[in-house]
């Protein structure tokens, strides 16, 4: 992978306004990382909408650029569909031959796996017509065994962690975060 | 979704202890033992009290085997003797496990000595996904994401000799299964196909037919107890029944629908049905968390490719809560035909029984 740049000059877009609704997902990983049984009241499950899902994945970095998936318009809120216990995320590779697409999809999957309650089944696909190996990428991203094995690969996991380094920003810039901390 | 069915699926035991998702479970064919394996790299063994008229078997954890595999233990299989089991791991190795002989160890004592790795079969290049012993116990098959299926001959003293490396699949091989009486091997793959192999006595193992029809990954396959049918479960959300229409010819005769997401596991047991021409019970499960049980029976139409009759007789939703169910297996021991074990992403293994509603 190093050495080969699939899209040397991607178009970078200004991020949209950060999502402002106070999300219960924001209250930290601990609530959702543990067992679902730990939840105090199952009947109190708040619906999760597409903006919240977008918020979780917008600040994932592209594996080959210092930009976020939002800035490259790889992900967008309208490409996310949420129904009762299912989430569907479509993403758009910047170029149709993008060899990083599987990795981008895997980053999205891991981010959602780590942030969402167990009850959600997540399906991830590239935007139809946006990638030359669309079927192969989709198949791999939705094969739980392949995903599980990939996450046991230390090199790959390391690369994934880098793309997820600043996901907590949820669209805000670094400065905004430091300001809100002081 | 409460449709009236002839049978219901009742919970018998819920076995906790794995720290990560349970990938697979396997019933010991001769002794009251159940084994489970997990992403936590361990194998857990449970003993159960024998079934009596008034009492279901009671399960108790007897040992956890750390295995030493450096990655997920994806599958395990007992040898027909019930004395040995094999593990398939994402670390690309197959482990062979035997119980250390204790001074007075004889017969049916299920506790006995420590389980030790008697042999480690290396050869696959990437994650092993499945492992299976032939009905005689003299052959072992394994498969991997490296697209190959290996056939090993089992020699005394945990010695294994590779008899063939089958490279017919074009993708990741997900599952291997043996015919219940003959030396016919089946494999299922990410390339959406199923392949069947036999040994050419004067040459090597070879693929004699490829079964196509599924439109996505075939996750699981299992021969019928009669040996004349094969069941498969796929990412295309269907379960298919394949029939042996002549010695080396198998055809898809039925497509069973009843799952909303990937079917990860199928098992064909002899069942406890009383239907005429009964072929046993097929159980299926998967990402929708549902267990379906179908009763299969011979059609009155005697033509070679006539589909068997099928009837959904029992179903349970959310078998492992909100989680995926990765495996379902009928107990192979006589007297336990209505017992099923499952393993899920909630890290548990569960035991169920299918009883008249």
Coordinates of C-alpha atoms in Angstrom, one line a residue:
Chain A
X1 CA 0.0 0.0 0.0
X2 CA 2.7 2.6 0.7
X3 CA 4.1 4.2 -2.4
X4 CA 0.9 3.9 -4.4
X5 CA -1.4 6.8 -4.2
X6 CA -4.8 6.1 -5.7
X7 CA -6.0 9.6 -5.8
X8 CA -3.2 12.2 -5.6
X9 CA -5.3 15.3 -5.7
X10 CA -8.7 14.8 -4.1
X11 CA -11.2 17.7 -4.0
X12 CA -11.5 18.9 -0.4
X13 CA -14.8 20.3 0.7
X14 CA -15.5 22.5 3.7
X15 CA -17.2 20.5 6.5
X16 CA -20.8 21.3 7.3
X17 CA -21.8 22.7 10.6
X18 CA -21.3 20.2 13.4
X19 CA -24.4 18.4 14.5
X20 CA -25.6 20.1 17.6
X21 CA -28.3 17.9 19.1
X22 CA -27.1 16.6 22.5
X23 CA -26.6 13.0 21.7
X24 CA -26.6 10.3 24.2
X25 CA -23.9 8.6 22.1
X26 CA -21.7 11.5 23.1
X27 CA -21.8 10.5 26.7
X28 CA -18.9 8.3 26.0
X29 CA -18.0 4.8 25.0
X30 CA -18.5 3.2 28.3
X31 CA -22.3 3.2 28.1
X32 CA -22.3 1.3 24.9
X33 CA -19.1 -0.7 25.1
X34 CA -20.4 -2.9 27.9
X35 CA -23.2 -5.4 27.8
X36 CA -26.6 -4.3 26.7
X37 CA -28.0 -5.8 29.9
X38 CA -26.2 -3.0 31.7
X39 CA -28.6 -0.5 30.4
X40 CA -30.9 0.7 33.1
X41 CA -34.1 0.8 31.2
X42 CA -34.5 -1.0 27.8
X43 CA -37.7 0.8 27.1
X44 CA -35.9 4.1 27.2
X45 CA -33.9 3.5 24.0
X46 CA -33.8 6.8 22.1
X47 CA -34.1 6.5 18.4
X48 CA -30.9 7.1 16.6
X49 CA -31.1 9.1 13.4
X50 CA -28.9 9.5 10.3
X51 CA -27.3 12.7 11.6
X52 CA -26.1 11.0 14.7
X53 CA -24.6 8.2 12.6
X54 CA -23.0 10.7 10.3
X55 CA -21.6 12.5 13.3
X56 CA -19.9 9.3 14.4
X57 CA -18.1 8.7 11.1
X58 CA -17.6 12.2 9.6
X59 CA -14.2 12.7 11.3
X60 CA -12.6 9.4 10.2
X61 CA -9.5 10.1 8.3
X62 CA -9.0 9.0 4.7
X63 CA -6.2 6.4 4.8
X64 CA -4.1 8.3 2.2
X65 CA -4.9 12.0 2.9
X66 CA -4.8 14.2 5.9
X67 CA -8.5 14.9 5.3
X68 CA -11.6 13.5 6.9
X69 CA -14.2 11.4 5.0
X70 CA -16.6 14.3 5.4
X71 CA -14.1 16.7 3.8
X72 CA -13.6 14.4 0.8
X73 CA -17.4 13.8 0.6
X74 CA -16.8 10.1 1.0
X75 CA -19.6 10.0 3.5
X76 CA -22.7 12.2 3.9
X77 CA -25.8 12.2 6.1
X78 CA -28.2 11.5 3.2
X79 CA -26.3 8.3 2.4
X80 CA -27.2 6.8 5.7
X81 CA -30.4 5.0 6.4
X82 CA -31.6 4.1 9.9
X83 CA -34.5 1.8 10.7
X84 CA -35.4 0.1 14.0
X85 CA -32.4 -2.1 14.4
X86 CA -30.6 -1.7 11.1
X87 CA -28.2 0.9 9.8
X88 CA -27.2 1.2 6.2
X89 CA -24.2 3.3 5.3
X90 CA -23.3 4.1 1.7
X91 CA -20.0 5.7 0.9
X92 CA -18.5 7.2 -2.2
X93 CA -14.8 6.4 -3.0
X94 CA -13.1 9.5 -4.4
X95 CA -12.0 7.6 -7.5
X96 CA -13.5 4.4 -9.1
X97 CA -10.2 2.5 -8.8
X98 CA -9.6 3.5 -5.2
X99 CA -7.7 0.6 -3.6
X100 CA -8.4 2.0 -0.2
X101 CA -12.1 1.5 -0.4
X102 CA -12.2 -1.7 1.6
X103 CA -10.1 0.0 4.3
X104 CA -12.4 3.0 4.4
X105 CA -15.4 0.7 4.7
X106 CA -13.7 -1.2 7.5
X107 CA -13.0 2.0 9.4
X108 CA -16.6 2.9 9.2
X109 CA -17.6 -0.6 10.4
X110 CA -15.2 -0.6 13.3
X111 CA -16.2 2.9 14.3
X112 CA -19.9 1.9 14.4
X113 CA -19.1 -1.4 16.1
X114 CA -17.4 0.4 18.9
X115 CA -20.0 3.2 19.2
X116 CA -23.4 1.6 18.8
X117 CA -25.4 -0.8 20.9
X118 CA -25.3 -4.5 20.0
X119 CA -28.8 -4.4 18.7
X120 CA -27.8 -2.7 15.5
X121 CA -27.0 -4.7 12.4
X122 CA -24.9 -2.6 10.1
X123 CA -24.7 -3.0 6.3
X124 CA -22.0 -1.0 4.5
X125 CA -21.9 -0.5 0.7
X126 CA -20.1 1.7 -1.8
X127 CA -22.4 4.0 -3.8
X128 CA -23.6 2.0 -6.8
X129 CA -21.5 2.8 -9.9
X130 CA -18.8 4.5 -7.8
X131 CA -16.2 1.7 -7.8
X132 CA -14.9 -0.7 -10.4
X133 CA -14.9 -3.6 -7.9
X134 CA -18.1 -2.6 -6.2
X135 CA -19.4 -6.2 -5.7
X136 CA -16.1 -7.4 -4.3
X137 CA -15.7 -4.5 -1.9
X138 CA -19.3 -4.8 -0.7
X139 CA -19.0 -8.5 -0.2
X140 CA -15.9 -8.3 1.8
X141 CA -17.2 -5.5 4.0
X142 CA -20.2 -7.4 5.0
X143 CA -18.6 -10.8 5.6
X144 CA -18.3 -10.8 9.4
X145 CA -15.7 -13.5 9.4
X146 CA -13.4 -11.6 7.1
X147 CA -13.9 -8.5 9.2
X148 CA -13.2 -10.4 12.4
X149 CA -10.0 -11.9 10.9
X150 CA -8.9 -8.5 9.6
X151 CA -9.2 -7.0 13.1
X152 CA -6.8 -9.7 14.4
X153 CA -4.2 -8.5 12.0
X154 CA -1.9 -6.1 13.9
X155 CA -0.7 -4.2 10.9
X156 CA -4.1 -3.6 9.6
X157 CA -5.5 -2.7 13.0
X158 CA -2.7 -0.2 13.4
X159 CA -3.7 1.5 10.1
X160 CA -7.3 1.4 11.2
X161 CA -6.6 3.1 14.5
X162 CA -4.8 5.9 12.6
X163 CA -7.9 6.6 10.5
X164 CA -9.9 6.6 13.8
X165 CA -7.5 8.8 15.7
X166 CA -9.8 11.9 15.8
X167 CA -13.3 10.5 15.3
X168 CA -14.3 12.1 18.6
X169 CA -14.2 15.5 16.9
X170 CA -17.4 14.7 15.1
X171 CA -16.9 17.4 12.5
X172 CA -15.4 20.0 14.8
X173 CA -11.9 21.3 14.1
X174 CA -9.0 20.7 16.5
X175 CA -9.2 24.3 17.8
X176 CA -12.8 24.1 18.7
X177 CA -12.1 21.1 20.8
X178 CA -9.3 22.7 22.7
X179 CA -11.4 25.8 23.3
X180 CA -14.2 23.8 24.7
X181 CA -11.8 22.1 27.1
X182 CA -10.5 25.3 28.6
Chain B
X1 CA -44.7 -13.5 14.2
X2 CA -46.6 -16.3 15.9
X3 CA -47.6 -18.8 13.3
X4 CA -49.0 -22.1 14.6
X5 CA -46.3 -24.7 14.3
X6 CA -46.3 -28.4 15.3
X7 CA -43.3 -28.0 17.6
X8 CA -41.7 -25.4 19.8
X9 CA -38.1 -24.7 20.7
X10 CA -37.5 -24.7 24.5
X11 CA -34.4 -23.5 26.3
X12 CA -32.5 -26.2 28.2
X13 CA -29.3 -24.4 29.2
X14 CA -27.5 -21.2 28.8
X15 CA -23.7 -21.6 29.0
X16 CA -21.7 -18.5 29.7
X17 CA -18.0 -18.1 30.1
X18 CA -16.5 -17.2 26.8
X19 CA -15.2 -13.6 26.8
X20 CA -15.9 -13.0 23.1
X21 CA -18.2 -14.3 20.4
X22 CA -18.9 -18.0 20.3
X23 CA -18.2 -19.1 16.8
X24 CA -19.0 -22.8 16.9
X25 CA -20.2 -25.7 19.1
X26 CA -19.7 -29.4 18.8
X27 CA -21.4 -32.4 20.6
X28 CA -19.2 -35.3 21.5
X29 CA -20.6 -38.2 19.5
X30 CA -20.1 -40.9 22.2
X31 CA -20.0 -39.1 25.6
X32 CA -22.2 -36.5 27.4
X33 CA -19.9 -33.6 26.5
X34 CA -20.4 -30.4 24.5
X35 CA -17.5 -28.2 23.4
X36 CA -17.6 -24.6 22.3
X37 CA -14.9 -22.3 20.8
X38 CA -14.6 -18.6 20.6
X39 CA -12.8 -15.5 19.4
X40 CA -11.3 -15.5 22.9
X41 CA -9.0 -18.4 21.6
X42 CA -10.3 -20.9 24.1
X43 CA -12.4 -24.1 24.0
X44 CA -14.8 -24.8 26.8
X45 CA -16.1 -28.2 27.6
X46 CA -19.4 -28.9 29.3
X47 CA -20.6 -32.2 30.7
X48 CA -24.2 -33.0 31.0
X49 CA -26.3 -35.5 33.1
X50 CA -28.0 -38.2 31.0
X51 CA -31.5 -37.5 30.1
X52 CA -34.2 -39.2 32.2
X53 CA -38.0 -39.3 31.6
X54 CA -38.6 -36.6 34.2
X55 CA -35.5 -34.5 33.8
X56 CA -33.7 -32.7 31.0
X57 CA -29.9 -33.0 31.0
X58 CA -28.1 -30.6 33.3
X59 CA -25.0 -28.9 31.9
X60 CA -21.9 -28.1 33.9
X61 CA -18.7 -26.5 32.9
X62 CA -15.8 -28.9 33.4
X63 CA -12.8 -27.3 31.8
X64 CA -11.5 -24.4 29.7
X65 CA -8.7 -25.1 27.3
X66 CA -6.6 -22.0 26.5
X67 CA -5.5 -23.8 23.2
X68 CA -2.4 -21.7 22.5
X69 CA -3.9 -20.7 19.2
X70 CA -2.7 -17.1 18.7
X71 CA -6.0 -16.0 17.1
X72 CA -9.7 -16.8 17.1
X73 CA -10.7 -20.5 17.3
X74 CA -13.2 -20.6 14.5
X75 CA -14.4 -24.2 14.5
X76 CA -14.0 -27.5 16.2
X77 CA -14.9 -31.1 15.4
X78 CA -14.9 -34.3 17.5
X79 CA -13.5 -37.4 16.0
X80 CA -16.1 -40.2 15.8
X81 CA -14.4 -42.0 18.7
X82 CA -15.2 -39.0 20.9
X83 CA -11.7 -39.2 22.2
X84 CA -10.1 -36.5 20.1
X85 CA -11.1 -33.2 18.7
X86 CA -9.7 -30.8 16.2
X87 CA -9.7 -27.0 16.2
X88 CA -9.4 -24.6 13.2
X89 CA -8.0 -21.2 14.0
X90 CA -7.5 -17.9 12.3
X91 CA -3.8 -18.4 13.1
X92 CA -3.9 -20.7 10.1
X93 CA -3.2 -23.9 12.1
X94 CA -5.3 -27.0 13.0
X95 CA -4.9 -28.3 16.5
X96 CA -5.5 -31.9 17.5
X97 CA -6.5 -32.4 21.1
X98 CA -6.4 -35.5 23.3
X99 CA -7.0 -36.1 26.9
X100 CA -3.9 -37.0 28.9
X101 CA -4.2 -40.6 30.2
X102 CA -4.8 -40.8 33.9
X103 CA -3.8 -43.9 35.9
X104 CA -7.2 -45.4 36.1
X105 CA -8.8 -43.6 33.2
X106 CA -11.2 -46.1 31.5
X107 CA -14.3 -45.7 29.6
X108 CA -16.9 -43.1 30.1
X109 CA -15.5 -40.8 32.8
X110 CA -15.8 -37.4 31.2
X111 CA -13.6 -35.5 33.6
X112 CA -10.4 -37.5 33.3
X113 CA -7.0 -35.9 32.6
X114 CA -6.0 -32.6 31.1
X115 CA -6.6 -31.9 27.4
X116 CA -3.4 -31.5 25.5
X117 CA -2.4 -30.5 22.0
X118 CA -1.3 -33.8 20.5
X119 CA -0.5 -32.4 17.1
X120 CA -0.5 -29.1 15.2
X121 CA -1.2 -29.3 11.5
X122 CA 0.5 -26.5 9.6
X123 CA 0.1 -25.9 5.9
X124 CA -2.7 -23.4 5.4
X125 CA -1.4 -20.0 4.5
X126 CA -4.2 -17.9 6.1
X127 CA -7.2 -18.3 8.5
X128 CA -8.6 -21.8 8.8
X129 CA -12.4 -21.7 8.8
X130 CA -13.6 -25.2 9.3
X131 CA -12.4 -28.8 10.1
X132 CA -14.2 -32.1 9.9
X133 CA -13.5 -35.8 10.5
X134 CA -14.8 -38.5 8.1
X135 CA -17.3 -41.0 9.5
X136 CA -14.7 -43.6 9.9
X137 CA -12.4 -41.2 11.7
X138 CA -9.5 -42.1 9.3
X139 CA -9.6 -38.8 7.4
X140 CA -9.7 -35.1 8.4
X141 CA -10.5 -32.2 6.2
X142 CA -9.6 -28.6 6.7
X143 CA -10.2 -25.4 4.8
X144 CA -9.0 -21.8 4.7
X145 CA -9.2 -18.3 3.3
X146 CA -6.2 -19.4 1.2
X147 CA -8.9 -21.1 -1.1
X148 CA -7.7 -24.6 -0.4
X149 CA -9.2 -27.7 1.2
X150 CA -6.7 -30.2 2.7
X151 CA -7.4 -33.9 3.2
X152 CA -5.3 -35.5 6.0
X153 CA -5.0 -39.2 6.8
X154 CA -5.2 -39.9 10.5
X155 CA -2.4 -42.3 11.6
X156 CA -1.9 -43.7 15.1
X157 CA -0.2 -41.5 17.7
X158 CA -1.6 -38.3 16.4
X159 CA 0.4 -38.5 13.2
X160 CA -1.2 -36.9 10.1
X161 CA -0.3 -37.2 6.5
X162 CA -1.6 -34.8 3.9
X163 CA -3.3 -36.8 1.1
X164 CA -4.3 -33.9 -1.1
X165 CA -4.6 -30.2 -1.4
X166 CA -7.7 -29.2 -3.4
X167 CA -7.5 -25.9 -5.1
X168 CA -10.8 -25.8 -7.0
X169 CA -12.4 -22.9 -5.2
X170 CA -11.6 -19.4 -6.5
X171 CA -12.2 -17.8 -3.0
X172 CA -12.1 -18.3 0.7
X173 CA -13.4 -21.7 1.7
X174 CA -15.9 -21.4 4.6
X175 CA -16.9 -24.9 5.5
X176 CA -16.1 -28.6 5.0
X177 CA -18.4 -31.6 5.7
X178 CA -18.1 -35.4 5.2
X179 CA -20.8 -37.8 3.9
X180 CA -22.2 -39.9 6.8
X181 CA -21.1 -43.2 5.4
X182 CA -19.0 -42.8 2.3
X183 CA -15.7 -41.0 1.7
X184 CA -17.3 -38.0 0.0
X185 CA -16.2 -34.6 1.0
X186 CA -18.1 -31.3 0.5
X187 CA -16.8 -27.7 0.8
X188 CA -18.6 -24.4 0.7
X189 CA -17.1 -21.1 -0.3
X190 CA -17.2 -17.3 -0.6
X191 CA -17.2 -18.0 -4.4
X192 CA -20.9 -18.9 -3.9
X193 CA -20.4 -22.6 -4.8
X194 CA -20.3 -26.0 -3.2
X195 CA -17.8 -28.6 -4.4
X196 CA -17.8 -32.4 -3.8
X197 CA -14.7 -34.5 -3.8
X198 CA -13.8 -38.2 -3.8
X199 CA -10.5 -40.1 -3.8
X200 CA -9.4 -41.6 -7.1
X201 CA -7.9 -44.9 -5.8
X202 CA -5.2 -44.8 -8.5
X203 CA -4.6 -41.1 -8.2
X204 CA -5.4 -38.1 -5.9
X205 CA -8.5 -36.6 -4.4
X206 CA -10.4 -34.6 -7.0
X207 CA -13.5 -32.4 -7.3
X208 CA -16.2 -34.4 -9.2
X209 CA -18.9 -31.8 -9.2
X210 CA -19.6 -28.2 -8.4
X211 CA -23.0 -27.2 -7.1
X212 CA -24.1 -23.7 -8.1
X213 CA -27.3 -21.8 -7.4
X214 CA -26.6 -19.8 -4.3
X215 CA -26.2 -16.1 -5.2
X216 CA -23.7 -15.3 -2.4
X217 CA -21.3 -16.9 0.0
X218 CA -22.2 -20.4 1.1
X219 CA -21.5 -20.4 4.9
X220 CA -22.4 -23.9 5.9
X221 CA -23.2 -27.4 4.6
X222 CA -24.3 -30.6 6.1
X223 CA -25.2 -34.0 4.7
X224 CA -28.5 -35.7 5.6
X225 CA -28.3 -38.7 7.9
X226 CA -29.4 -40.9 4.9
X227 CA -26.6 -39.6 2.8
X228 CA -28.9 -38.9 -0.1
X229 CA -29.3 -35.2 0.5
X230 CA -27.1 -32.2 1.4
X231 CA -28.3 -28.9 3.0
X232 CA -26.6 -25.5 2.6
X233 CA -27.0 -22.1 4.1
X234 CA -26.0 -18.9 2.4
X235 CA -25.5 -15.1 2.6
X236 CA -28.3 -15.0 0.0
X237 CA -30.6 -15.7 3.0
X238 CA -31.8 -19.1 1.7
X239 CA -31.3 -22.7 2.7
X240 CA -31.0 -25.1 -0.2
X241 CA -31.6 -28.9 -0.4
X242 CA -29.4 -30.8 -2.8
X243 CA -30.3 -34.3 -3.8
X244 CA -28.2 -37.2 -5.0
X245 CA -29.9 -38.0 -8.3
X246 CA -27.3 -40.5 -9.4
X247 CA -24.0 -41.7 -7.9
X248 CA -21.9 -38.6 -8.8
X249 CA -24.7 -36.2 -9.6
X250 CA -26.3 -33.8 -7.1
X251 CA -29.0 -31.3 -7.9
X252 CA -30.7 -28.5 -6.1
X253 CA -34.3 -29.6 -5.4
X254 CA -35.6 -27.2 -2.9
X255 CA -35.0 -23.6 -1.8
X256 CA -36.2 -22.9 1.8
X257 CA -36.9 -19.3 2.7
X258 CA -37.4 -18.1 6.2
X259 CA -34.4 -15.9 7.1
X260 CA -34.1 -12.2 6.7
X261 CA -30.3 -12.0 6.8
X262 CA -27.3 -14.3 6.2
X263 CA -27.7 -18.0 7.1
X264 CA -24.5 -18.9 8.9
X265 CA -25.2 -22.4 9.9
X266 CA -27.3 -25.5 9.0
X267 CA -27.5 -28.9 10.6
X268 CA -29.4 -32.0 9.5
X269 CA -30.4 -34.4 12.3
X270 CA -32.4 -37.6 12.4
X271 CA -35.1 -35.8 14.3
X272 CA -38.0 -37.1 16.4
X273 CA -40.7 -36.8 13.8
X274 CA -43.3 -39.5 13.1
X275 CA -44.0 -38.5 9.5
X276 CA -44.0 -41.2 6.8
X277 CA -40.9 -41.3 4.8
X278 CA -39.2 -39.0 7.3
X279 CA -35.7 -37.7 6.3
X280 CA -35.1 -35.9 9.6
X281 CA -35.0 -32.4 10.8
X282 CA -33.0 -29.5 9.3
X283 CA -32.1 -26.6 11.6
X284 CA -30.8 -23.2 10.3
X285 CA -29.7 -20.0 11.9
X286 CA -27.9 -16.8 11.2
X287 CA -27.6 -13.1 11.4
X288 CA -31.3 -12.6 12.0
X289 CA -31.0 -14.4 15.3
X290 CA -33.6 -16.9 14.4
X291 CA -33.6 -20.7 14.5
X292 CA -35.8 -22.5 12.0
X293 CA -36.5 -26.2 12.1
X294 CA -37.9 -28.0 9.0
X295 CA -39.2 -31.5 8.8
X296 CA -38.1 -33.2 5.6
X297 CA -39.8 -36.3 4.1
X298 CA -39.6 -38.3 0.9
X299 CA -41.9 -37.2 -1.8
X300 CA -44.5 -39.7 -3.1
X301 CA -43.1 -38.8 -6.6
X302 CA -40.4 -41.5 -7.1
X303 CA -38.5 -39.7 -9.9
X304 CA -34.9 -39.1 -9.2
X305 CA -35.0 -35.3 -8.9
X306 CA -38.3 -35.0 -7.1
X307 CA -37.9 -32.6 -4.2
X308 CA -38.6 -33.9 -0.7
X309 CA -41.6 -32.6 1.2
X310 CA -40.6 -29.9 3.6
X311 CA -42.6 -28.3 6.5
X312 CA -41.5 -25.6 8.9
X313 CA -42.2 -27.2 12.3
X314 CA -40.6 -24.9 14.8
X315 CA -39.1 -21.5 15.0
X316 CA -37.7 -19.2 17.6
X317 CA -36.6 -15.5 17.2
X318 CA -33.9 -13.7 19.1
X319 CA -32.4 -17.0 20.2
X320 CA -29.3 -15.1 21.4
X321 CA -31.1 -11.8 22.2
X322 CA -30.2 -9.1 19.6
X323 CA -27.1 -11.0 18.5
X324 CA -26.2 -13.0 15.5
X325 CA -26.3 -16.8 15.9
X326 CA -23.2 -18.3 14.4
X327 CA -23.8 -22.0 14.7
X328 CA -26.5 -24.6 15.2
X329 CA -25.9 -28.3 15.7
X330 CA -28.1 -31.3 16.4
X331 CA -26.9 -33.7 19.1
X332 CA -25.7 -36.9 17.3
X333 CA -26.3 -39.2 20.3
X334 CA -29.1 -41.7 20.2
X335 CA -31.9 -40.6 22.5
X336 CA -31.0 -36.9 22.1
X337 CA -32.4 -36.4 18.6
X338 CA -34.5 -33.3 19.7
X339 CA -31.6 -31.5 21.3
X340 CA -29.8 -28.6 19.6
X341 CA -26.8 -26.4 20.6
X342 CA -26.2 -22.9 19.3
X343 CA -23.4 -20.3 19.7
X344 CA -23.8 -16.6 19.3
X345 CA -22.2 -13.2 19.2
X346 CA -23.3 -12.7 22.8
X347 CA -20.4 -15.1 23.7
X348 CA -22.8 -17.8 25.1
X349 CA -23.6 -21.3 24.0
X350 CA -27.2 -22.4 24.4
X351 CA -28.9 -25.8 24.4
X352 CA -32.5 -26.2 23.2
X353 CA -35.0 -28.9 22.7
X354 CA -37.6 -29.2 20.1
X355 CA -40.9 -30.5 21.6
X356 CA -44.5 -30.9 20.5
X357 CA -46.3 -27.7 20.8

